[in-house]
Phi, psi and omega in degrees: 000128179276141177281137179301148184305315181298325180290317179298319179292323179291322179292322177294318177296319177296317179298314180295320177298317181293323177297317180294320180298312184292326181279344181262009180291139179272134179297151183297315178264116184291131178281158178286150178233149184248132179236127177251146173213112000280177180261357176211147177183163182265179178307132182096349181289129173273130181248117175277137184237128176239125174254100181284150180065029176243104185264037180202171173296141183233170176233154178220160173208159181250125185308146173056026176223170172267020184271117172223157187209162179255147176234094181295150179297140176215098188064239179259022181226172172231137184230144178198189177202164170219167180240136180295121182264168179294337181287342181275109179283154179305136180153186185256135182233144175272128175255119185248134176242134176244123181235099184067237177266358180265146177225138174219154179215163177209173185257144175231138180249124177269125179262163179279164181093196179226167180096163185284139174253156179260159179175163179277177178276166180221134177237148177197147171211157182295319181294318179295323179293319176299318180292318181299311179298321179293320177296317180299319175300318179296319179295320178295319181293318177300314180299317179294323178294318175297320179296318180295319178297316181296316181297319182294323182289341180273352182282131180256146180280146184275000000 
């Protein structure tokens, strides 16, 4: 026995809504996030690093360089900084912060020239990235499902 079209559409919408709610749930223990200010700069630029939700002293390093730094605890965060050195060639570098057993990273871009560059902050965490991609996948699946339902309802029987 076939289910009437309006009921099938309603069940599909409810299923997709439930999937969206479940995939956007935030984990109970908040992961650390790393914020850089600025997010790009030339040789000599001081980069401030904030590790949110890190309730202890942390350490950080810049990939493929000998640049490492400490982030002392400050309330429920850890804060530190590093300076772009002459050894850092123009390009994108991953800045990784370790807080206890948690690790988070974000990107910093070294620009050519010298002097401080301005820019906004950047945040990233592994958990946030996973939730974002899961949510994006759920939205794509929902759109495809709605398109198929719409397409099927336009088909006429011979």
